[in-house]
mmCIF file of C-alpha atoms in Angstrom:
data_model
loop_
_atom_site.group_PDB
_atom_site.id
_atom_site.type_symbol
_atom_site.label_atom_id
_atom_site.label_comp_id
_atom_site.label_asym_id
_atom_site.label_seq_id
_atom_site.Cartn_x
_atom_site.Cartn_y
_atom_site.Cartn_z
ATOM 1 C CA MET A 274 31.916 188.582 123.138
ATOM 2 C CA ASP A 275 33.198 190.695 120.050
ATOM 3 C CA PHE A 276 32.685 189.779 116.547
ATOM 4 C CA THR A 277 34.273 192.529 115.090
ATOM 5 C CA PRO A 278 36.978 191.216 112.889
ATOM 6 C CA THR A 279 40.681 192.270 113.498
ATOM 7 C CA GLU A 280 42.702 194.104 110.759
ATOM 8 C CA GLU A 281 44.359 190.952 109.763
ATOM 9 C CA GLN A 282 40.895 189.582 109.485
ATOM 10 C CA GLU A 283 38.936 191.955 107.512
ATOM 11 C CA ALA A 284 42.089 192.332 105.011
ATOM 12 C CA ALA A 285 42.077 188.364 104.205
ATOM 13 C CA ARG A 286 38.030 188.793 103.681
ATOM 14 C CA GLU A 287 38.693 191.583 101.423
ATOM 15 C CA LEU A 288 41.405 189.600 99.631
ATOM 16 C CA ALA A 289 39.281 186.499 99.288
ATOM 17 C CA ALA A 290 36.151 188.371 98.182
ATOM 18 C CA ARG A 291 37.951 190.385 95.425
ATOM 19 C CA ILE A 292 39.839 187.018 94.100
ATOM 20 C CA PHE A 293 36.591 184.879 94.282
ATOM 21 C CA THR A 294 34.667 187.808 92.666
ATOM 22 C CA ASP A 295 37.165 188.307 89.626
ATOM 23 C CA LEU A 296 37.243 184.577 89.087
ATOM 24 C CA ALA A 297 34.355 182.487 90.339
ATOM 25 C CA THR A 298 32.242 183.928 87.641
ATOM 26 C CA HIS A 299 29.231 182.324 86.172
ATOM 27 C CA GLU A 300 30.780 181.613 82.883
ATOM 28 C CA ARG A 301 33.898 179.781 84.662
ATOM 29 C CA LEU A 302 31.609 177.952 86.841
ATOM 30 C CA ARG A 303 29.694 176.734 83.691
ATOM 31 C CA ALA A 304 32.938 175.788 82.251
ATOM 32 C CA ALA A 305 34.101 173.806 85.311
ATOM 33 C CA GLY A 306 31.092 171.599 85.169
ATOM 34 C CA THR A 307 31.134 169.433 88.430
ATOM 35 C CA GLY A 308 34.922 169.852 88.599
ATOM 36 C CA THR A 309 37.392 171.888 90.526
ATOM 37 C CA ASP A 310 38.792 175.377 89.196
ATOM 38 C CA ALA A 311 42.383 174.651 89.244
ATOM 39 C CA GLU A 312 43.056 178.316 88.316
ATOM 40 C CA LEU A 313 41.139 179.671 90.790
ATOM 41 C CA TRP A 314 42.500 177.621 93.526
ATOM 42 C CA LYS A 315 46.219 178.239 92.329
ATOM 43 C CA ALA A 316 45.044 182.223 92.721
ATOM 44 C CA LEU A 317 44.061 181.863 96.112
ATOM 45 C CA CYS A 318 47.264 180.006 97.322
ATOM 46 C CA ALA A 319 49.413 182.386 95.582
ATOM 47 C CA ALA A 320 47.692 185.037 97.657
ATOM 48 C CA GLY A 321 48.615 183.022 100.745
ATOM 49 C CA LEU A 322 44.902 182.521 102.306
ATOM 50 C CA PRO A 323 45.089 179.105 103.266
ATOM 51 C CA GLY A 324 48.054 179.919 105.332
ATOM 52 C CA ALA A 325 46.695 183.073 106.250
ATOM 53 C CA VAL A 326 44.126 180.924 108.255
ATOM 54 C CA GLU A 327 46.734 180.025 110.998
ATOM 55 C CA GLU A 328 46.875 183.618 111.855
ATOM 56 C CA THR A 329 43.366 184.805 111.713
ATOM 57 C CA GLY A 330 41.931 181.700 113.671
ATOM 58 C CA LEU A 331 38.677 179.803 112.790
ATOM 59 C CA LEU A 332 36.331 183.219 112.960
ATOM 60 C CA GLY A 333 38.915 184.275 110.007
ATOM 61 C CA LEU A 334 38.027 181.085 108.216
ATOM 62 C CA VAL A 335 34.704 181.488 108.309
ATOM 63 C CA LEU A 336 34.814 185.121 107.200
ATOM 64 C CA LEU A 337 36.750 183.598 103.902
ATOM 65 C CA LEU A 338 34.133 180.797 103.278
ATOM 66 C CA GLU A 339 31.180 183.535 103.289
ATOM 67 C CA GLU A 340 32.887 184.756 100.720
ATOM 68 C CA GLN A 341 33.463 181.454 98.890
ATOM 69 C CA GLY A 342 29.617 180.542 99.461
ATOM 70 C CA ARG A 343 28.415 183.803 98.079
ATOM 71 C CA VAL A 344 29.814 182.785 94.186
ATOM 72 C CA THR A 345 29.840 179.247 95.033
ATOM 73 C CA ALA A 346 33.362 179.009 94.408
ATOM 74 C CA GLN A 347 34.288 175.391 92.984
ATOM 75 C CA VAL A 348 37.847 175.076 95.078
ATOM 76 C CA PRO A 349 38.454 172.814 98.547
ATOM 77 C CA PHE A 350 38.882 175.659 100.065
ATOM 78 C CA ALA A 351 36.928 174.805 103.533
ATOM 79 C CA ALA A 352 38.242 170.959 103.601
ATOM 80 C CA SER A 353 41.798 171.734 103.143
ATOM 81 C CA CYS A 354 41.819 174.548 105.545
ATOM 82 C CA VAL A 355 39.764 172.995 108.492
ATOM 83 C CA TYR A 356 40.979 169.227 108.204
ATOM 84 C CA GLY A 357 44.284 170.206 107.063
ATOM 85 C CA VAL A 358 45.660 173.406 107.985
ATOM 86 C CA LEU A 359 43.918 174.090 111.351
ATOM 87 C CA GLY A 360 43.762 169.982 112.129
ATOM 88 C CA VAL A 361 47.675 169.809 111.458
ATOM 89 C CA ALA A 362 48.556 173.054 113.088
ATOM 90 C CA ARG A 363 46.586 172.183 116.250
ATOM 91 C CA HIS A 364 47.094 168.138 116.614
ATOM 92 C CA GLY A 365 50.228 167.511 114.408
ATOM 93 C CA THR A 366 53.603 167.027 116.262
ATOM 94 C CA ASP A 367 56.523 169.360 115.288
ATOM 95 C CA GLU A 368 57.691 166.855 112.766
ATOM 96 C CA GLN A 369 54.062 166.520 110.872
ATOM 97 C CA ARG A 370 53.794 170.567 111.218
ATOM 98 C CA ALA A 371 56.899 171.009 109.879
ATOM 99 C CA ARG A 372 56.513 168.481 106.892
ATOM 100 C CA LEU A 373 52.784 169.031 105.806
ATOM 101 C CA LEU A 374 52.259 172.880 106.330
ATOM 102 C CA PRO A 375 54.185 174.273 103.855
ATOM 103 C CA GLY A 376 52.519 172.192 100.982
ATOM 104 C CA LEU A 377 49.096 173.096 102.683
ATOM 105 C CA ARG A 378 49.942 176.973 102.740
ATOM 106 C CA ASP A 379 50.826 176.698 99.096
ATOM 107 C CA GLY A 380 48.168 174.447 97.732
ATOM 108 C CA THR A 381 50.201 171.244 96.592
ATOM 109 C CA THR A 382 49.059 169.426 99.640
ATOM 110 C CA VAL A 383 45.296 169.138 99.788
ATOM 111 C CA VAL A 384 43.639 167.516 102.879
ATOM 112 C CA THR A 385 39.920 166.732 103.041
ATOM 113 C CA GLY A 386 38.235 164.702 105.779
ATOM 114 C CA ALA A 387 35.761 161.667 106.032
ATOM 115 C CA PHE A 388 33.709 163.357 108.311
ATOM 116 C CA PRO A 389 31.060 162.745 110.072
ATOM 117 C CA ALA A 390 32.670 159.581 111.266
ATOM 118 C CA PRO A 391 30.699 156.712 109.681
ATOM 119 C CA ARG A 392 32.323 154.203 112.093
ATOM 120 C CA ALA A 393 33.017 152.305 108.822
ATOM 121 C CA VAL A 394 36.489 152.182 109.215
ATOM 122 C CA SER A 395 38.448 149.971 111.743
ATOM 123 C CA SER A 396 42.351 150.155 112.775
ATOM 124 C CA ARG A 397 44.711 147.686 113.580
ATOM 125 C CA GLU A 398 48.665 148.756 114.416
ATOM 126 C CA GLY A 399 48.139 151.638 111.962
ATOM 127 C CA ARG A 400 46.549 150.112 108.975
ATOM 128 C CA LEU A 401 42.905 150.730 108.033
ATOM 129 C CA SER A 402 40.007 148.931 106.411
ATOM 130 C CA GLY A 403 36.714 150.156 105.549
ATOM 131 C CA THR A 404 34.722 152.133 102.949
ATOM 132 C CA VAL A 405 33.354 155.661 103.265
ATOM 133 C CA ASP A 406 30.687 156.260 100.670
ATOM 134 C CA TRP A 407 31.609 159.684 99.894
ATOM 135 C CA VAL A 408 34.278 162.356 100.890
ATOM 136 C CA PRO A 409 34.037 165.901 99.644
ATOM 137 C CA TRP A 410 36.802 166.885 97.273
ATOM 138 C CA LEU A 411 38.483 163.644 97.579
ATOM 139 C CA ARG A 412 39.256 163.678 93.754
ATOM 140 C CA ASP A 413 41.331 166.730 94.376
ATOM 141 C CA ALA A 414 42.927 165.363 97.579
ATOM 142 C CA THR A 415 46.683 164.246 98.287
ATOM 143 C CA HIS A 416 45.751 163.320 101.694
ATOM 144 C CA VAL A 417 42.192 162.440 103.665
ATOM 145 C CA LEU A 418 41.765 162.417 107.365
ATOM 146 C CA VAL A 419 39.650 159.471 108.711
ATOM 147 C CA PRO A 420 38.410 158.881 111.970
ATOM 148 C CA ASP A 421 38.370 155.231 112.832
ATOM 149 C CA ASP A 422 35.582 153.291 114.492
ATOM 150 C CA SER A 423 37.024 154.502 117.763
ATOM 151 C CA HIS A 424 37.097 158.031 116.743
ATOM 152 C CA THR A 425 41.269 158.262 116.314
ATOM 153 C CA LEU A 426 42.229 160.268 113.752
ATOM 154 C CA TRP A 427 44.440 158.775 110.710
ATOM 155 C CA LEU A 428 46.185 160.705 107.754
ATOM 156 C CA VAL A 429 46.112 158.485 104.784
ATOM 157 C CA ARG A 430 47.518 159.493 101.404
ATOM 158 C CA THR A 431 44.751 159.182 98.554
ATOM 159 C CA GLU A 432 47.349 157.305 96.597
ATOM 160 C CA ASP A 433 47.600 154.570 98.975
ATOM 161 C CA ALA A 434 44.131 154.158 99.386
ATOM 162 C CA ALA A 435 43.031 150.727 97.709
ATOM 163 C CA ARG A 436 40.450 152.472 95.285
ATOM 164 C CA VAL A 437 38.775 155.938 94.760
ATOM 165 C CA ASP A 438 36.001 155.981 92.938
ATOM 166 C CA PRO A 439 34.443 159.243 91.395
ATOM 167 C CA VAL A 440 30.934 160.177 93.234
ATOM 168 C CA GLU A 441 28.497 163.047 92.024
ATOM 169 C CA LEU A 442 26.939 164.604 94.932
ATOM 170 C CA THR A 443 23.733 167.230 94.521
ATOM 171 C CA ALA A 444 26.716 169.857 94.488
ATOM 172 C CA PRO A 445 29.869 169.642 92.441
ATOM 173 C CA TRP A 446 32.369 169.150 95.105
ATOM 174 C CA SER A 447 34.607 166.639 93.281
ATOM 175 C CA ALA A 448 33.697 163.910 95.948
ATOM 176 C CA GLY A 449 34.778 160.182 95.889
ATOM 177 C CA ARG A 450 34.244 156.759 97.572
ATOM 178 C CA LEU A 451 36.960 155.948 99.759
ATOM 179 C CA VAL A 452 38.050 152.257 99.824
ATOM 180 C CA LEU A 453 40.611 150.991 102.377
ATOM 181 C CA ASP A 454 42.020 147.676 102.628
ATOM 182 C CA GLY A 455 44.889 147.756 105.364
ATOM 183 C CA THR A 456 46.176 150.875 103.928
ATOM 184 C CA THR A 457 48.752 152.353 106.160
ATOM 185 C CA GLY A 458 47.707 155.789 108.183
ATOM 186 C CA GLU A 459 49.751 158.265 109.968
ATOM 187 C CA ARG A 460 47.979 159.096 113.323
ATOM 188 C CA LEU A 461 47.374 162.692 114.012
ATOM 189 C CA GLY A 462 46.678 164.117 117.594
ATOM 190 C CA THR A 463 45.605 162.434 120.918
ATOM 191 C CA ALA A 464 42.156 160.895 121.741
ATOM 192 C CA ASP A 465 40.300 164.537 122.032
ATOM 193 C CA ALA A 466 41.704 165.330 118.330
ATOM 194 C CA TYR A 467 38.386 164.048 116.743
ATOM 195 C CA ALA A 468 35.891 165.919 118.812
ATOM 196 C CA ASP A 469 37.890 169.417 118.316
ATOM 197 C CA VAL A 470 37.906 168.782 114.479
ATOM 198 C CA LEU A 471 34.571 167.794 114.177
ATOM 199 C CA THR A 472 33.525 170.739 116.243
ATOM 200 C CA ALA A 473 35.906 173.414 113.740
ATOM 201 C CA ALA A 474 34.563 171.748 110.862
ATOM 202 C CA ARG A 475 30.749 172.272 111.666
ATOM 203 C CA ILE A 476 31.443 175.890 112.475
ATOM 204 C CA ALA A 477 33.629 176.236 109.110
ATOM 205 C CA PHE A 478 30.707 174.551 106.793
ATOM 206 C CA ALA A 479 28.078 176.727 108.658
ATOM 207 C CA GLY A 480 29.668 179.827 107.610
ATOM 208 C CA LEU A 481 30.014 178.586 104.086
ATOM 209 C CA GLN A 482 26.316 178.189 104.277
ATOM 210 C CA ALA A 483 25.916 181.540 105.458
ATOM 211 C CA GLY A 484 27.602 182.868 102.512
ATOM 212 C CA VAL A 485 25.561 180.365 100.083
ATOM 213 C CA CYS A 486 22.527 181.821 101.510
ATOM 214 C CA ALA A 487 23.739 185.456 101.117
ATOM 215 C CA GLY A 488 24.686 184.998 97.794
ATOM 216 C CA SER A 489 21.254 183.487 97.006
ATOM 217 C CA LEU A 490 19.171 186.292 98.576
ATOM 218 C CA ALA A 491 21.069 188.884 96.723
ATOM 219 C CA ARG A 492 20.419 187.134 93.511
ATOM 220 C CA ALA A 493 16.634 187.060 94.514
ATOM 221 C CA VAL A 494 16.488 190.659 95.281
ATOM 222 C CA ALA A 495 18.378 191.898 92.338
ATOM 223 C CA TYR A 496 16.097 189.749 90.186
ATOM 224 C CA THR A 497 12.766 190.775 91.946
ATOM 225 C CA SER A 498 13.639 194.467 91.581
ATOM 226 C CA VAL A 499 13.890 194.312 87.792
ATOM 227 C CA ARG A 500 11.240 191.494 86.921
ATOM 228 C CA GLU A 501 7.785 193.142 86.393
ATOM 229 C CA GLN A 502 4.205 191.617 86.973
ATOM 230 C CA PHE A 503 1.188 193.576 86.430
ATOM 231 C CA GLY A 504 2.774 196.741 85.828
ATOM 232 C CA ARG A 505 5.187 196.966 88.763
ATOM 233 C CA PRO A 506 8.439 195.273 89.909
ATOM 234 C CA LEU A 507 7.820 191.863 91.728
ATOM 235 C CA SER A 508 9.871 193.150 94.659
ATOM 236 C CA THR A 509 7.347 195.899 95.328
ATOM 237 C CA HIS A 510 4.755 192.979 96.309
ATOM 238 C CA GLN A 511 4.079 192.281 99.807
ATOM 239 C CA ALA A 512 4.190 188.574 99.683
ATOM 240 C CA VAL A 513 7.874 188.939 97.843
ATOM 241 C CA GLN A 514 9.046 191.384 100.540
ATOM 242 C CA LEU A 515 7.664 188.979 103.382
ATOM 243 C CA ARG A 516 9.047 186.085 101.815
ATOM 244 C CA ALA A 517 12.631 187.865 101.223
ATOM 245 C CA ALA A 518 12.362 189.382 104.869
ATOM 246 C CA ASP A 519 12.332 186.034 106.313
ATOM 247 C CA ALA A 520 14.960 184.627 104.359
ATOM 248 C CA HIS A 521 17.321 187.623 105.363
ATOM 249 C CA MET A 522 16.692 186.851 109.154
ATOM 250 C CA ASP A 523 17.323 183.051 108.588
ATOM 251 C CA THR A 524 20.743 184.221 107.067
ATOM 252 C CA GLU A 525 21.617 186.190 109.898
ATOM 253 C CA ALA A 526 20.878 183.790 112.341
ATOM 254 C CA ILE A 527 23.049 181.520 110.392
ATOM 255 C CA ARG A 528 25.928 183.977 110.281
ATOM 256 C CA VAL A 529 25.895 185.384 113.870
ATOM 257 C CA THR A 530 25.560 181.401 115.106
ATOM 258 C CA ALA A 531 28.800 180.670 113.160
ATOM 259 C CA TYR A 532 30.305 183.769 114.295
ATOM 260 C CA GLU A 533 29.624 183.028 117.935
ATOM 261 C CA ALA A 534 30.763 179.361 117.715
ATOM 262 C CA ALA A 535 34.375 180.464 115.993
ATOM 263 C CA TRP A 536 34.618 183.095 118.571
ATOM 264 C CA ARG A 537 34.399 180.773 121.433
ATOM 265 C CA PHE A 538 36.657 178.171 119.384
ATOM 266 C CA ASP A 539 39.412 180.644 119.103
ATOM 267 C CA GLU A 540 39.018 181.812 122.460
ATOM 268 C CA ALA A 541 39.606 178.217 123.889
ATOM 269 C CA LEU A 542 36.099 178.185 125.294
ATOM 270 C CA ASP A 543 33.785 174.979 124.894
ATOM 271 C CA ALA A 544 32.261 175.358 121.407
ATOM 272 C CA THR A 545 30.625 171.937 121.419
ATOM 273 C CA GLY A 546 27.208 173.219 121.912
ATOM 274 C CA ALA A 547 27.643 176.201 119.832
ATOM 275 C CA ALA A 548 29.126 174.492 116.705
ATOM 276 C CA VAL A 549 25.900 172.125 116.944
ATOM 277 C CA THR A 550 23.577 175.088 117.539
ATOM 278 C CA ALA A 551 25.537 176.743 114.241
ATOM 279 C CA ALA A 552 25.102 173.668 112.320
ATOM 280 C CA TRP A 553 21.651 173.345 112.917
ATOM 281 C CA TRP A 554 20.480 176.762 111.925
ATOM 282 C CA ALA A 555 22.703 176.150 108.777
ATOM 283 C CA SER A 556 21.342 173.326 107.919
ATOM 284 C CA GLU A 557 17.448 174.094 108.737
ATOM 285 C CA ALA A 558 17.684 177.606 107.983
ATOM 286 C CA GLY A 559 19.660 177.103 105.358
ATOM 287 C CA LYS A 560 17.206 174.968 103.456
ATOM 288 C CA ARG A 561 14.442 177.577 103.765
ATOM 289 C CA VAL A 562 16.705 180.329 102.404
ATOM 290 C CA VAL A 563 17.945 178.529 99.200
ATOM 291 C CA HIS A 564 14.640 177.312 98.301
ATOM 292 C CA ALA A 565 13.083 180.990 98.880
ATOM 293 C CA GLY A 566 15.820 182.041 96.314
ATOM 294 C CA GLN A 567 14.629 179.452 93.938
ATOM 295 C CA HIS A 568 11.155 180.193 94.289
ATOM 296 C CA LEU A 569 11.458 184.061 94.169
ATOM 297 C CA HIS A 570 12.992 183.830 90.644
ATOM 298 C CA GLY A 571 9.752 181.937 89.486
ATOM 299 C CA GLY A 572 10.530 179.965 86.454
ATOM 300 C CA MET A 573 13.796 181.186 86.024
ATOM 301 C CA GLY A 574 14.899 179.173 89.217
ATOM 302 C CA ALA A 575 14.217 176.116 87.528
ATOM 303 C CA ASP A 576 16.478 176.756 84.667
ATOM 304 C CA LEU A 577 19.649 174.759 85.277
ATOM 305 C CA ASP A 578 21.747 177.161 83.476
ATOM 306 C CA HIS A 579 20.786 180.098 86.153
ATOM 307 C CA PRO A 580 23.473 181.322 88.752
ATOM 308 C CA VAL A 581 20.628 180.676 91.588
ATOM 309 C CA HIS A 582 20.446 177.164 90.938
ATOM 310 C CA ARG A 583 23.898 176.606 91.942
ATOM 311 C CA HIS A 584 22.984 178.199 95.565
ATOM 312 C CA PHE A 585 20.164 175.740 95.667
ATOM 313 C CA LEU A 586 22.307 172.867 95.080
ATOM 314 C CA TRP A 587 24.875 173.890 97.607
ATOM 315 C CA GLY A 588 22.831 174.612 100.288
ATOM 316 C CA ARG A 589 20.888 171.223 100.055
ATOM 317 C CA GLN A 590 24.550 169.501 99.860
ATOM 318 C CA LEU A 591 25.279 171.326 103.033
ATOM 319 C CA ASP A 592 22.154 170.565 104.692
ATOM 320 C CA ALA A 593 23.035 166.745 104.009
ATOM 321 C CA TYR A 594 26.798 167.000 104.998
ATOM 322 C CA LEU A 595 25.988 169.078 108.418
ATOM 323 C CA GLY A 596 23.779 166.092 109.501
ATOM 324 C CA CYS A 597 20.306 167.195 108.758
ATOM 325 C CA GLY A 598 18.391 169.272 110.996
ATOM 326 C CA THR A 599 16.376 166.756 112.846
ATOM 327 C CA GLU A 600 19.681 164.541 113.865
ATOM 328 C CA LEU A 601 21.791 167.830 115.074
ATOM 329 C CA LEU A 602 18.384 168.666 117.295
ATOM 330 C CA ALA A 603 18.662 165.339 118.886
ATOM 331 C CA GLU A 604 22.216 165.540 119.260
ATOM 332 C CA LEU A 605 21.304 169.334 121.051
ATOM 333 C CA GLY A 606 18.736 167.505 123.119
ATOM 334 C CA ASP A 607 21.016 165.180 124.300
ATOM 335 C CA LEU A 608 23.614 167.871 125.248
ATOM 336 C CA LEU A 609 21.014 169.554 127.312
ATOM 337 C CA ALA A 610 19.878 166.485 129.262
ATOM 338 C CA GLU A 611 23.628 166.049 130.118
ATOM 339 C CA GLY A 612 23.744 169.689 131.204
ATOM 340 C CA ALA A 613 26.487 170.003 128.594
ATOM 341 C CA LEU A 614 25.263 173.089 127.148
ATOM 342 C CA SER A 615 27.205 176.452 128.549
#
């Protein structure tokens, strides 16, 4: 396997890094509060980054999401790319791709996903009923990809939902509570579409967590290099060095497992086990890294206005969204018992 980015992937990553660094500043994030930065979303779409995912594949998306995670940029980039661009491109009919992909590329159409499947939604003749307690970026979305209790995928226009209630999560993800009551849905894909989209989503959000952790660690390193205690920088103390080293190794483990899973996915190899492995590392190790980043800031880590606090919130939210470590470990155990891991 070769994780070296192609020229196209590297060019997209560099462009994303520049846009995120320039626009997702501490001041702009503070001004955005718990909402989405609309101007940043417009800039990303104007640069063609959501559409580029069709060419760069899931590994390319992971690279872009690392850059988003480094600065905790408040845009629905991960959701709309994995549930929208990749979901429609891989599983939509010719008519659905022609109708939906142009809007997904330019950002006028935003898709999020009611994943993992809560088995709370039932369908009958294309009409869906049920409630999903929280869906990330639902308040920004024009459509939501909803799996029913038999894991059939349905695209639902948010304006057709019976109700969308705002929900505030640990991280500022513009989430909402989705209520469906005989709502019309448009089927997407065949019976295997749910497993494919879930695998891609796990890998993508693991990549996002790699960026969140890298950003948290970078802030901790910068802070401990200038903060002095007992007449010397905190970074010269062995306990600080060991804590930072552990966080670095955890971050690299998240990154490399996400890269491997994305590579397998793009190469049309079985990526189910690799995706669960990446999600487990992102959940379990991600918690350790963002806790370390906050602790290494000492009292400043408890300041809600300090940038590192956002990394802590995102890391904990991604832990919950990916399914939490123990649940993922149990799923990995089932796959091992079934001999389904390659």
